[in-house]
Structures are given as C-alpha cells and as structure tokens.
CSV table of C-alpha atoms (C1' of nucleotides) in Angstrom, one decimal:
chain,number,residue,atom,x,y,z
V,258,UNK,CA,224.0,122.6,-52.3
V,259,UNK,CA,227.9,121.9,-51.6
V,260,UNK,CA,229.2,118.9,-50.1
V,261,UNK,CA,230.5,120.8,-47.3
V,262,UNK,CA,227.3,121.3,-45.0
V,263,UNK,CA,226.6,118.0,-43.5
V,264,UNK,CA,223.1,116.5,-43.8
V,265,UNK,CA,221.8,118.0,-40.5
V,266,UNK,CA,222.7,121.3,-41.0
V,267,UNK,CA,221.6,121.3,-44.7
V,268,UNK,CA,218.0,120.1,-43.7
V,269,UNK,CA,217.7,122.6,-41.3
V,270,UNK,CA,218.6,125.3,-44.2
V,271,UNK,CA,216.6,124.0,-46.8
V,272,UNK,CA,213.6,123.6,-44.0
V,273,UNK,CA,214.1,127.4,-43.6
V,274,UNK,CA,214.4,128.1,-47.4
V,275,UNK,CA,211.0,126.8,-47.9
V,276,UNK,CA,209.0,128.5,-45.3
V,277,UNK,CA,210.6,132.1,-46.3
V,278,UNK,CA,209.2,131.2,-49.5
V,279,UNK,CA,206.0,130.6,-47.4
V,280,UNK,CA,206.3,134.1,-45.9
V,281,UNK,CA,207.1,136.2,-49.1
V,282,UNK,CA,211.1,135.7,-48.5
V,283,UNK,CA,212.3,133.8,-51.6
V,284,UNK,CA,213.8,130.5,-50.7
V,285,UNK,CA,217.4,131.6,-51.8
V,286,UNK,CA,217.1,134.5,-49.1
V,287,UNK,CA,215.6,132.3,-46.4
V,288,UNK,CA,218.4,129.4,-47.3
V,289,UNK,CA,221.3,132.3,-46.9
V,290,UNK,CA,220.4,133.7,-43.5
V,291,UNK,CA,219.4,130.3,-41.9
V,292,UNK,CA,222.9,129.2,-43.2
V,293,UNK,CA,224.3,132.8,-41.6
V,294,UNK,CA,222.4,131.4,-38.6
V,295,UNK,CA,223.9,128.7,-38.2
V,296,UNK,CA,227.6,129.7,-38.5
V,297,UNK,CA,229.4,130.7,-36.0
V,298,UNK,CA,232.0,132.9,-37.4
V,299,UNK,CA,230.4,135.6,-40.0
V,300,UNK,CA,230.7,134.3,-43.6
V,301,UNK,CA,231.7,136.0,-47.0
V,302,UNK,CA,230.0,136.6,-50.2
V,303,UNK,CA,232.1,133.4,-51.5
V,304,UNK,CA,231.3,131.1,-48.2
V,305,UNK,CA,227.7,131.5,-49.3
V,306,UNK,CA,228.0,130.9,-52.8
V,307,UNK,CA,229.8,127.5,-52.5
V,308,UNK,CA,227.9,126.5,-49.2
V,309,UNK,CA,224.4,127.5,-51.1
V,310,UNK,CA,225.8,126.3,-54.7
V,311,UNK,CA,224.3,129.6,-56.3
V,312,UNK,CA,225.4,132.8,-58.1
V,313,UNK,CA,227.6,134.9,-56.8
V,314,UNK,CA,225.3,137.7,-58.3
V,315,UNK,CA,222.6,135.9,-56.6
V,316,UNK,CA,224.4,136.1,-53.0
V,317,UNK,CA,224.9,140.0,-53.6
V,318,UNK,CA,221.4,141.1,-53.8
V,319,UNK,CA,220.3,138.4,-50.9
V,320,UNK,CA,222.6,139.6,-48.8
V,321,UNK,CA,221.4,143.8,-50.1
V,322,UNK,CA,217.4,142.6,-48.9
V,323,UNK,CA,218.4,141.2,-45.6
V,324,UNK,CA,220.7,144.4,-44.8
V,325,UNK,CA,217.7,146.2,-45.8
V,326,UNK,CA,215.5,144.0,-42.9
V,327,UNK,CA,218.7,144.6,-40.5
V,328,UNK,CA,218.9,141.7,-40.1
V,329,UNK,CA,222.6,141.1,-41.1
V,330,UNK,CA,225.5,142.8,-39.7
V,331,UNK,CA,228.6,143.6,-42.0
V,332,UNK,CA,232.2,143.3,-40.4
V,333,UNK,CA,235.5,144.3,-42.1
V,334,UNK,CA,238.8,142.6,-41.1
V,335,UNK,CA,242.0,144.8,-40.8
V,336,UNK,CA,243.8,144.9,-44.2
V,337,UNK,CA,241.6,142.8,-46.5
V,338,UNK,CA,238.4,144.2,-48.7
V,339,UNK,CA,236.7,141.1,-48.0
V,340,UNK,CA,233.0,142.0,-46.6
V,341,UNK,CA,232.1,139.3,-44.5
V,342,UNK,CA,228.9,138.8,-42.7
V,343,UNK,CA,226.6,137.8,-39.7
V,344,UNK,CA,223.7,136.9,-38.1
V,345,UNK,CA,222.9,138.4,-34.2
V,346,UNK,CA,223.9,135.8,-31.7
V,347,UNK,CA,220.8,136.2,-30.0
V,348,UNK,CA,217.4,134.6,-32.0
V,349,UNK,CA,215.1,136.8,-29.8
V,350,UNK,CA,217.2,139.9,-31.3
V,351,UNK,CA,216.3,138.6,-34.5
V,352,UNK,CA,212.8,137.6,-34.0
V,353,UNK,CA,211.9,141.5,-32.7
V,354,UNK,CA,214.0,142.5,-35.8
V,355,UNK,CA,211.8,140.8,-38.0
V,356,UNK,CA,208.7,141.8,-36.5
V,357,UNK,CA,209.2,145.2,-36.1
V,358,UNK,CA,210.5,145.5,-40.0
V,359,UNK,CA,206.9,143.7,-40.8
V,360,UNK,CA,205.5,146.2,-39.0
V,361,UNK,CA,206.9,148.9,-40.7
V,362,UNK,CA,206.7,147.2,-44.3
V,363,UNK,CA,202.8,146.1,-43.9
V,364,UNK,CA,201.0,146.7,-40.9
V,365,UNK,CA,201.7,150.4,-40.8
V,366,UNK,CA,200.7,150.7,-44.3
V,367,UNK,CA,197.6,148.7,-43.4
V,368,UNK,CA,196.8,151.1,-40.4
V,369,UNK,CA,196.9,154.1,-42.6
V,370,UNK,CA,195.1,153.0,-45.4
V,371,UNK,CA,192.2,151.8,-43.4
V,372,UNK,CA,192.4,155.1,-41.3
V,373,UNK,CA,192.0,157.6,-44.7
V,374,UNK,CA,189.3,155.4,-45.6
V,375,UNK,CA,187.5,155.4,-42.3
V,376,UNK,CA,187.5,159.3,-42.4
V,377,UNK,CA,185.4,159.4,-45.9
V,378,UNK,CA,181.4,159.7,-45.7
V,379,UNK,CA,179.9,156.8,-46.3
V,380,UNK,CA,177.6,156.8,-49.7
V,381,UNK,CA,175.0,154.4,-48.9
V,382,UNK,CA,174.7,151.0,-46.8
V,383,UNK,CA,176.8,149.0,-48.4
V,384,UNK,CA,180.1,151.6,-47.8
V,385,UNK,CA,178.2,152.0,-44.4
V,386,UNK,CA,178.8,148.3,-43.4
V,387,UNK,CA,181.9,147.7,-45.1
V,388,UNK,CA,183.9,150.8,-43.1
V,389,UNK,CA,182.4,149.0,-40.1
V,390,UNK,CA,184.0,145.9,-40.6
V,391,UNK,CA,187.4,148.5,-41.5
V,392,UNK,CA,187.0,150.0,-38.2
V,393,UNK,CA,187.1,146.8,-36.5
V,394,UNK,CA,189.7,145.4,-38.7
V,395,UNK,CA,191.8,148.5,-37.4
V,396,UNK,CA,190.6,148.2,-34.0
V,397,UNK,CA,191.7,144.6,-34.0
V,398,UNK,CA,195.6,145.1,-35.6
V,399,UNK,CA,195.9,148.2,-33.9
V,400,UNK,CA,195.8,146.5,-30.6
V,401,UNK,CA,197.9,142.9,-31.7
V,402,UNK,CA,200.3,145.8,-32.5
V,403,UNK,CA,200.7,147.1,-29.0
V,404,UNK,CA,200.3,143.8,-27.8
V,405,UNK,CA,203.2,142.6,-29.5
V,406,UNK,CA,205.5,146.1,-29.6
V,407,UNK,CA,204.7,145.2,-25.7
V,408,UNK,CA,206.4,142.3,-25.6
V,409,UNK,CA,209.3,143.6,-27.7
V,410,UNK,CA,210.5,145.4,-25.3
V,411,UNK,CA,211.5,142.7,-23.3
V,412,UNK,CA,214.9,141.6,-23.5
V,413,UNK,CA,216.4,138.0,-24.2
V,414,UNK,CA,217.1,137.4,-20.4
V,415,UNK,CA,213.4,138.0,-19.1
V,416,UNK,CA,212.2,136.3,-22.4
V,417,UNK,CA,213.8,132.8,-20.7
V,418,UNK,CA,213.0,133.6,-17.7
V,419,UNK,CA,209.3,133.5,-18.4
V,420,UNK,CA,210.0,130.7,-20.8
V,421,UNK,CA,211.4,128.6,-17.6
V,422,UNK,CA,208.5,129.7,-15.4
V,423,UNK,CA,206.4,127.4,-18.1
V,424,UNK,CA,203.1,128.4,-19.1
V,425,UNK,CA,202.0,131.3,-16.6
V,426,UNK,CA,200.6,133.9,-19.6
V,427,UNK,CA,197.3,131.8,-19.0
V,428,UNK,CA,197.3,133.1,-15.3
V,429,UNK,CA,198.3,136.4,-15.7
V,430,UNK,CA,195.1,136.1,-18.4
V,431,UNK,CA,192.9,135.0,-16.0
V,432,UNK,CA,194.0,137.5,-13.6
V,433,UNK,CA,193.1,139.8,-16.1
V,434,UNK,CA,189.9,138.1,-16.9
V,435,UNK,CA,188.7,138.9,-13.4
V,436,UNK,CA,189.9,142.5,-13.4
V,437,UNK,CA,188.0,143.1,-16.4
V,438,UNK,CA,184.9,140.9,-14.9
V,439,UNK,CA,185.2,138.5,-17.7
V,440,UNK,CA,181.7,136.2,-18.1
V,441,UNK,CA,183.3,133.7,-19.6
V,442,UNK,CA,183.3,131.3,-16.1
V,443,UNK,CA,179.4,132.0,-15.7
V,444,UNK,CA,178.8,131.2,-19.6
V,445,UNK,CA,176.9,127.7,-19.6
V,446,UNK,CA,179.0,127.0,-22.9
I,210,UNK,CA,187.7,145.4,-61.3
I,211,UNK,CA,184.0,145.8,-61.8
I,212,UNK,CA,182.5,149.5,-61.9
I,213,UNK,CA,180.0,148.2,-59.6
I,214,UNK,CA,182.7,148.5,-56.3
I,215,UNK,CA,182.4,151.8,-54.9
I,216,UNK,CA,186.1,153.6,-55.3
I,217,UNK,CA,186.4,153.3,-50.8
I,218,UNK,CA,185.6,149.3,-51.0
I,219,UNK,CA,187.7,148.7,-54.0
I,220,UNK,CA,190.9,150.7,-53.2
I,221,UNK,CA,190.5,148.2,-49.5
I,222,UNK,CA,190.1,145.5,-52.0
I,223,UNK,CA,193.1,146.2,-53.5
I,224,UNK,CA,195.3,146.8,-50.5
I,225,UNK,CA,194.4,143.8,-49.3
I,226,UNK,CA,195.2,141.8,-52.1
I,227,UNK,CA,198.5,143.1,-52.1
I,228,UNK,CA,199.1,142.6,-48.8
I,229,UNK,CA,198.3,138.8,-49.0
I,230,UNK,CA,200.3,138.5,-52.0
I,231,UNK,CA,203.3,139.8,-49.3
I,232,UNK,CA,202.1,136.9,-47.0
I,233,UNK,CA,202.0,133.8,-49.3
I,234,UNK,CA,198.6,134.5,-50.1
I,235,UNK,CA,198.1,134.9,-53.8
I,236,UNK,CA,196.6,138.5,-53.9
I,237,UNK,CA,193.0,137.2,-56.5
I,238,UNK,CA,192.6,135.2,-53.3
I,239,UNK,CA,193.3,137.8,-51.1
I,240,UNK,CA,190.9,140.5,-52.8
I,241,UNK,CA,188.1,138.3,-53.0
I,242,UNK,CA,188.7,137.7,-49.2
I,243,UNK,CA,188.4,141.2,-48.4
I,244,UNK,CA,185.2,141.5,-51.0
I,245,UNK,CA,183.5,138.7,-48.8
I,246,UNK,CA,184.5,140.3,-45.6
I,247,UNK,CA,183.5,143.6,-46.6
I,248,UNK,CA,180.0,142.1,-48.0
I,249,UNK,CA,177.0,142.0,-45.4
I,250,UNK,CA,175.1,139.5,-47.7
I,251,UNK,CA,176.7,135.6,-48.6
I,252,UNK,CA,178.1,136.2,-52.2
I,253,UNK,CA,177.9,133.8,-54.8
I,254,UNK,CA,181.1,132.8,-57.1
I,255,UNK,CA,179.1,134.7,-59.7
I,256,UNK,CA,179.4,137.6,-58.1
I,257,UNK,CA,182.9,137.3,-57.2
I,258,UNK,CA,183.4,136.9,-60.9
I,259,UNK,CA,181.8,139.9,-62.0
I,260,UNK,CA,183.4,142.3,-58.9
I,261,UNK,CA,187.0,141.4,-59.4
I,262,UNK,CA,186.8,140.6,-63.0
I,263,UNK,CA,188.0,137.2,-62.9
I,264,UNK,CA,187.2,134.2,-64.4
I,265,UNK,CA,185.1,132.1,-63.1
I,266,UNK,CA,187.7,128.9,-62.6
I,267,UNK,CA,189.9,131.3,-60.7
I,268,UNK,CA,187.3,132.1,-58.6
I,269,UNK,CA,186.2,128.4,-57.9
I,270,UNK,CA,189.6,127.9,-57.1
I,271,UNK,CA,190.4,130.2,-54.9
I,272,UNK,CA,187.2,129.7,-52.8
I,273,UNK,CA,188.3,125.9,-52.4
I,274,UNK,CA,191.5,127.9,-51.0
I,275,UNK,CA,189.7,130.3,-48.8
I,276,UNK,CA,188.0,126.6,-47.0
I,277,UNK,CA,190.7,124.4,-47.0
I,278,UNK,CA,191.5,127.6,-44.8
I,279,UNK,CA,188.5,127.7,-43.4
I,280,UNK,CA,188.0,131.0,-43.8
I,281,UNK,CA,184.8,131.1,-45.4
I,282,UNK,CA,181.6,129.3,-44.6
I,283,UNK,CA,179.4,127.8,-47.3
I,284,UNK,CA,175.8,128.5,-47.1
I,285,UNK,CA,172.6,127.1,-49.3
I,286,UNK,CA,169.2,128.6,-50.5
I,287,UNK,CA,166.2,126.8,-50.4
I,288,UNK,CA,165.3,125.5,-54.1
I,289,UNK,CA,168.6,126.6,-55.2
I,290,UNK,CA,172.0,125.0,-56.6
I,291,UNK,CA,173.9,127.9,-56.5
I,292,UNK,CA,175.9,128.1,-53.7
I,293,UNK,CA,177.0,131.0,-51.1
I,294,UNK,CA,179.7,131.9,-49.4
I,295,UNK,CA,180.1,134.0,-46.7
I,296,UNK,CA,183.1,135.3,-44.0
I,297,UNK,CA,183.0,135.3,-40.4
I,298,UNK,CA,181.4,138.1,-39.1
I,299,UNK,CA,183.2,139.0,-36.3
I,300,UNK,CA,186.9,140.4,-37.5
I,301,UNK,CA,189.0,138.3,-34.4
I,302,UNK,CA,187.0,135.1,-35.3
I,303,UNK,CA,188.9,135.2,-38.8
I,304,UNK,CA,192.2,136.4,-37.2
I,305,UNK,CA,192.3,133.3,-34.7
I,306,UNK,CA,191.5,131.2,-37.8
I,307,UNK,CA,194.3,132.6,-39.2
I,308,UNK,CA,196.7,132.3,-36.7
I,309,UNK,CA,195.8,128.9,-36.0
I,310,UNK,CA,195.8,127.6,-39.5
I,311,UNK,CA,199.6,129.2,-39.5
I,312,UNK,CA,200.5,127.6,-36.9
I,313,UNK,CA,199.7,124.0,-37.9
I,314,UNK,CA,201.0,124.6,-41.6
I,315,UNK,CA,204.3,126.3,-40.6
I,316,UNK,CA,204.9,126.3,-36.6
I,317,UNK,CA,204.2,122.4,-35.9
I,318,UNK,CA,206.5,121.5,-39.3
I,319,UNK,CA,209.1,123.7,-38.3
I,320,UNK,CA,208.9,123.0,-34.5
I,321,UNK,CA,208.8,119.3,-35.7
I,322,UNK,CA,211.6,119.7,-38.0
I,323,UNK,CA,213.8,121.6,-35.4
I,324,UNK,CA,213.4,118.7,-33.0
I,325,UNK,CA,214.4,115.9,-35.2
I,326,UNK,CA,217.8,117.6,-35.6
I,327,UNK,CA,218.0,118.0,-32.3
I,328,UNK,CA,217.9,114.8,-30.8
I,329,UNK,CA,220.8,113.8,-33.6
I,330,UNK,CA,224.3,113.3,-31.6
I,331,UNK,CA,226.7,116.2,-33.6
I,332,UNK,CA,229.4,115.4,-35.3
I,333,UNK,CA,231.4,118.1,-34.6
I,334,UNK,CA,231.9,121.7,-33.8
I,335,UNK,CA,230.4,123.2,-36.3
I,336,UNK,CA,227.3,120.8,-35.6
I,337,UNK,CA,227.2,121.3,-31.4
I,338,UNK,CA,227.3,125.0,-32.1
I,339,UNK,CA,224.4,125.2,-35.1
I,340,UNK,CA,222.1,122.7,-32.6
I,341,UNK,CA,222.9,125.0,-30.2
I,342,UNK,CA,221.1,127.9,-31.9
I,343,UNK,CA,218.3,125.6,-33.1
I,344,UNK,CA,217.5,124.6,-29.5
I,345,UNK,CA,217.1,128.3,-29.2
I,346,UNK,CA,215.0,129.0,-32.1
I,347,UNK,CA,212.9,125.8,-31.1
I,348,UNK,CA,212.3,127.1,-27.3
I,349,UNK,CA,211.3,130.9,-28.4
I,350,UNK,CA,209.2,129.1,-30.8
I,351,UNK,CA,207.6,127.4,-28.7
I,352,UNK,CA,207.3,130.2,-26.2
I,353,UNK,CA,205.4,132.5,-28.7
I,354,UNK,CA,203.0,129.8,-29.6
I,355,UNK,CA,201.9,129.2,-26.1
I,356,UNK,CA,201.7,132.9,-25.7
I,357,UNK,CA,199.7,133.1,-28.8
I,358,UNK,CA,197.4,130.1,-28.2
I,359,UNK,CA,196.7,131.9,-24.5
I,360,UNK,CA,195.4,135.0,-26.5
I,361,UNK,CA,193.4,132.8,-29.0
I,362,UNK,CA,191.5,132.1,-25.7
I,363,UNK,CA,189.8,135.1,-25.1
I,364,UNK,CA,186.5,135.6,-27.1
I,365,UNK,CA,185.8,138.9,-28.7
I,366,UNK,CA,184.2,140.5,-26.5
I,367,UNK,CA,187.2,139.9,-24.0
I,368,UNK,CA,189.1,141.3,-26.2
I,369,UNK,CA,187.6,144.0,-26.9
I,370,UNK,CA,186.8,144.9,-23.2
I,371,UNK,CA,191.0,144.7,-23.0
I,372,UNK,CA,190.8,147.2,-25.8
I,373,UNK,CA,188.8,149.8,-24.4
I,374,UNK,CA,190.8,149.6,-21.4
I,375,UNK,CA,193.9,150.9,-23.0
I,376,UNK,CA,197.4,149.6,-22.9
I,377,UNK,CA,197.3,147.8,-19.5
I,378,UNK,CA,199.5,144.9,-21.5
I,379,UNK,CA,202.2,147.1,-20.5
I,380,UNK,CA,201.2,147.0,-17.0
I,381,UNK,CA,200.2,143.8,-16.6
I,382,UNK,CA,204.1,142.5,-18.4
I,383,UNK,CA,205.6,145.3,-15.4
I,384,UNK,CA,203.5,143.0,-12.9
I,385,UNK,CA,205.2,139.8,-14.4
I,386,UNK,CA,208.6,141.5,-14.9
I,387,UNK,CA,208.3,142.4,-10.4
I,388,UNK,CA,207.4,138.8,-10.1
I,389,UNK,CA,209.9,137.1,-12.0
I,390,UNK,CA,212.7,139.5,-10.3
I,391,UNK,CA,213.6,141.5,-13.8
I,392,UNK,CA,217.1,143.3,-13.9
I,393,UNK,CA,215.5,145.6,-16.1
I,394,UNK,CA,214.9,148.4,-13.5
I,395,UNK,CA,218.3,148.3,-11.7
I,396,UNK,CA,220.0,148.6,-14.7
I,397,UNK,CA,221.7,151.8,-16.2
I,398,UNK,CA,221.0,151.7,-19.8
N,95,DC,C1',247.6,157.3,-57.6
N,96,DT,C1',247.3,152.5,-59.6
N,97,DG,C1',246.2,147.8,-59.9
N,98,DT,C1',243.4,144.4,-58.5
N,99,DA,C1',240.3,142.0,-55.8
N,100,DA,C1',236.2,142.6,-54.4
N,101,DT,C1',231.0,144.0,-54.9
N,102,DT,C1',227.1,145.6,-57.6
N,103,DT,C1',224.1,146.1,-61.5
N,104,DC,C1',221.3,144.6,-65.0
N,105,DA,C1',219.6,142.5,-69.3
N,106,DG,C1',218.4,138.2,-70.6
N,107,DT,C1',217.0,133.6,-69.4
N,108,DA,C1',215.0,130.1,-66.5
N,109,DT,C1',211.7,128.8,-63.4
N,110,DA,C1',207.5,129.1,-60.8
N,111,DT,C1',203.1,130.9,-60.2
N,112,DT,C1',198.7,132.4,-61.5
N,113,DC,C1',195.0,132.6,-64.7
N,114,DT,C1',191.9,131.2,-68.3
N,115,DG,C1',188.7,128.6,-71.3
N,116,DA,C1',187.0,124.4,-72.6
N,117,DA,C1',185.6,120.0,-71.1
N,118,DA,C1',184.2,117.0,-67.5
N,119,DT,C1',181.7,116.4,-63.5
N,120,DT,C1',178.2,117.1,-60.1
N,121,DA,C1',173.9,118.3,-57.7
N,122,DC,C1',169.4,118.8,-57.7
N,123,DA,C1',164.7,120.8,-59.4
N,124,DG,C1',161.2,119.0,-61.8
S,202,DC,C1',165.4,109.4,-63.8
S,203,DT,C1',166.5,113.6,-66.9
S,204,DG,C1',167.9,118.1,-68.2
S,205,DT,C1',170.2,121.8,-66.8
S,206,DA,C1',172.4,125.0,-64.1
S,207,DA,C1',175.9,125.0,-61.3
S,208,DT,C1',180.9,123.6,-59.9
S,209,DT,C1',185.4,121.6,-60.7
S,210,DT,C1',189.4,120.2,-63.2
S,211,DC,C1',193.3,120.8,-65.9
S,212,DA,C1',196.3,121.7,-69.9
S,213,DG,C1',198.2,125.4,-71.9
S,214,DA,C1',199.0,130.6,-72.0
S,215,DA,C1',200.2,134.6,-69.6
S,216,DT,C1',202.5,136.7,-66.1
S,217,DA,C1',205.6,137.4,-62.3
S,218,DT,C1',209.6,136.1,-59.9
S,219,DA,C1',214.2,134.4,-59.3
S,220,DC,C1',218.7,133.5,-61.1
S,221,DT,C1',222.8,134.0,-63.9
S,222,DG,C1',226.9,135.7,-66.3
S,223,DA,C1',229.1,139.5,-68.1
S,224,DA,C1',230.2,144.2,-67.6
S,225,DA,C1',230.5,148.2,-64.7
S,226,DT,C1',231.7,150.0,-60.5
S,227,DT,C1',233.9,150.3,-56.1
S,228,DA,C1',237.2,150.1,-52.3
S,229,DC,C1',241.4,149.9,-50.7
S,230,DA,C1',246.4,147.7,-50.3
S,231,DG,C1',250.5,148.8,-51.9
DNA sequence: CTGTAATTTCAGTATATTCTGAAATTACAG
DNA sequence: CTGTAATTTCAGAATATACTGAAATTACAG
C-alpha cells in the first residue's frame, strides 16, 4: 500500500477491505471503494493503482464489479480520455445502493426459489414439514424485505433527523405493540 | 448428495448453500444448515455425512462452526454417545441469532474501528474531509443497529401479528415522517 | 483518419480456502 | 477402570478465488 495515504486513512481502508471479504466482496474491491470513499475528488484507474499498490489489471475489473453494484459513478473531463471515478457524497445513498442490489442479487432469487418449491405437492411427511419451515422462511424475508424497501424510501435529510431524535423506533414499537394488542407486558417472563 | 434427499429438499439444500457461500458462509456449512432446519428430528453428524456426501471431519467441523454461531443446539440420548444436533424451530429465532452474531463480529469492530480514527486530530485536508465521511458512516451505522436491535425485540408471534396485518410499516414511518416535520410532502419531485 | 494514451481481456500464476483421511483424543457404557 | 464408539484435530491434497503482465481493444485528440 503506497506511502501516500497516511496511517489513518489507510487503517480505515484496510478495515474495509477485510470485512468486504467478510461479505463476499473480495478485499481488493472493498479496499478500492473505501479508498473512493474517502476521496474527495473522483480518482483514476492510476490513482488507485499506486494508492492500493496493485495491478492495474486488477483496478479495471474492481472498478467493472462496483459499476455493476452502481455503486461508482464515471466522470469524463473535457479533452482528456482519462476515466476518472467516484463514490456518492452521501453514505445513506450508498447504503440503499447496496441493499437494494443484494436484494436483487440474493434475496429475490431466494423468494422465487422457495415460492416454486412451495407450489409442489408434498410426497410424504418429511417434504410436508420441510415446505413448512420454507413457507415460514419466505414469510419471514418477505416481510424484512418490505420492512427494509420501507425504510429506503426515506431520504438522507429525514434519515438524520430521526437519527437526532435518538432512539424513538422503540416507541413507535410500542405504539405499535398496543395497536396490535401485544401480550408481551402481561407475560410473567 | 445422497439419493436419500427428496429432489424439493435437496434443490433448497443447494440454494442455500450457495447463498451462504455469497455471505461468507462456506456453502458445506450452509447446506448442512438448511438440512438441519429443514429436518423435524435432531440429526446426528452421521447423518449429515451420508445426506450431503461429505466427510465426516468436514462435518464435525462445520457443526463446531454452526455453535460457535450458535445456530444449532446440541442435544443427548439417554445411554448414548452419539450426539444430536438440532436448529431452532422457530425461523425468526435463527434470523435474530443471525443478526446478532453479525453484529458483534462485524458492526462493534467496525463501529469500534470508525471511532478510533475519529477521535485522532487530522493532519490535513485530505484527513478533515475522509473523517468527515467516516463520522457519517459511523452515525448511520449506528442508527441501523438501534433500528435493528428494536426489531430484534419483538417475539415471533409479534412479528408475525405485524405480518398478517399488512404493510402498516409504511404507515407507521408516514406517522413519524408528520411528527418529525418531513419536507417530503411539500416537495415537487 | 491516425497515433497514442487509455482501458479491457484473459491465460497463467499465486494465494487462500475448503475438504479429506489418518491419527489422536475424548466420553461413557459396561 | 477398560474397551470402544464416538468426536476432534491437522497436515496435506484438491479446489476455488484473486491477481498479474502481456496482448488486444478502444476512444478520442489532433
């Protein structure tokens, strides 16, 4: 990794690097955009492979697999071939990016494979239980995946302002709680 | 695979195993998850063997995986060595497991991390502007994780009363959005 | 157009991960 | 205790993934 970056920002990159490698982003990929990230003026193909002290081929097809998660932008300066790229400014933009490609890329999938095997007839107990477990398994997802496309939909400015408010999710729980006539307060446990 | 596996149970085997391997889950481990989840009765490592076709060290260690996750419970027969292992039976038991063993493997590390190089003084521009955006990734963080420790809350049978009811998340973020004074509505896009 | 500075591709290599079989260890029925 | 049926460990093999350098391709300034 070049002498460049200093020490904080490079510990904050390699941190990155190893928990993409933790979520099926190799570390290389996760080290490039949390150095994108970090920048504040987009970067080229070059910057990265000096910062990052790896290939340039290696830089190419990093930077392909986050344009394929969106989660780059590409900008062209007037009279130069130069690609050079960026992060969004905003890291609730890219969070929502990121879940809503996972959602595409596995949960969909997920949805639909448990759905056409839902629909078969079950041959005996066994298959019996086991697509009752698949139901609730699609149950479940099925509604974290509202939950969450939910929350997408807010926008950076109302995300802080319900960060500021401090914890009030737990009330508007509760609130729930009693509009759904929750027994949880009259459970001795 | 074992001819034993009905064709339904073994293609959700399979799915699942891929889907893990996608997750930083090594997909044996993930595929004899989903054969313990799918399974009414305890399995033994045995039997694990023989379903997946696996050998029998890969199976012990990927059940010592599966604990130090705590996703399986180990259970004893009278008179017997052998031992069982079985998964929770209720699909959002293992799902808060899940979440929660995320969070303190990646979340706390990274939140932990974020904050270490935050209470360094920066050295310059480049420094103020990346703490800057890790400041932000550290508060939205932190915001999801209360969010998501709120949900881990409700049992599931809460949950699943929520569920039945329908999207009302929507409503009930429309109520929050009125009380914290959103733009949203007055604005044209 | 043409030349060149850039990007992309890809076969081969390096590295990391996963899996196995054999040996060591452990737990407990008898 | 002892014998044995079980689990665990671990070094090496198999496999999968990531990375590189060289060659091919592309884009565009001039």
């Amino acid at each position: 990794m070049s002498e460049k970056l200093t020490p904080m920002i490079q510990s904050c990159i390699l941190h990155f690097g190893e928990m993409g490698s933790r979520w099926g982003i190799n570390r290389t990929v996760g080290q490039m955009y949390a150095l994108l990230v970090l920048s504040k003026e987009p970067l080229c193909a070059d910057d990265i492979t000096e910062a990052l002290s790896i290939s340039r081929s290696n830089v190419s097809m990093g930077l392909k697999e986050l344009m394929s998660w969106e989660l780059v932008k590409l900008q062209h300066r007037p009279g130069e071939r130069k690609e050079f790229y960026s992060a969004p400014g905003d890291v609730w933009d890219i969070a929502k990016t990121l879940i809503e490609q996972r959602r595409k890329r596995e949960i969909d999938p997920t949805l639909s494979t448990l759905r056409n095997l839902l629909i078969e007839t079950p041959a005996n107990a066994e298959e019996e239980y086991a697509q009752q477990r698949m139901r609730e398994m699609h149950e479940l997802i099925e509604m974290l995946t509202l939950w969450t496309q939910e929350i997408q939909r807010l926008d950076s400015a109302q995300l802080g302002k319900l960060l500021k408010l401090g914890n009030s999710i737990g009330k508007v729980l509760d609130m729930k709680d009693r509009l759904l006539g929750t027994t949880k307060k009259d459970a001795t446990k």
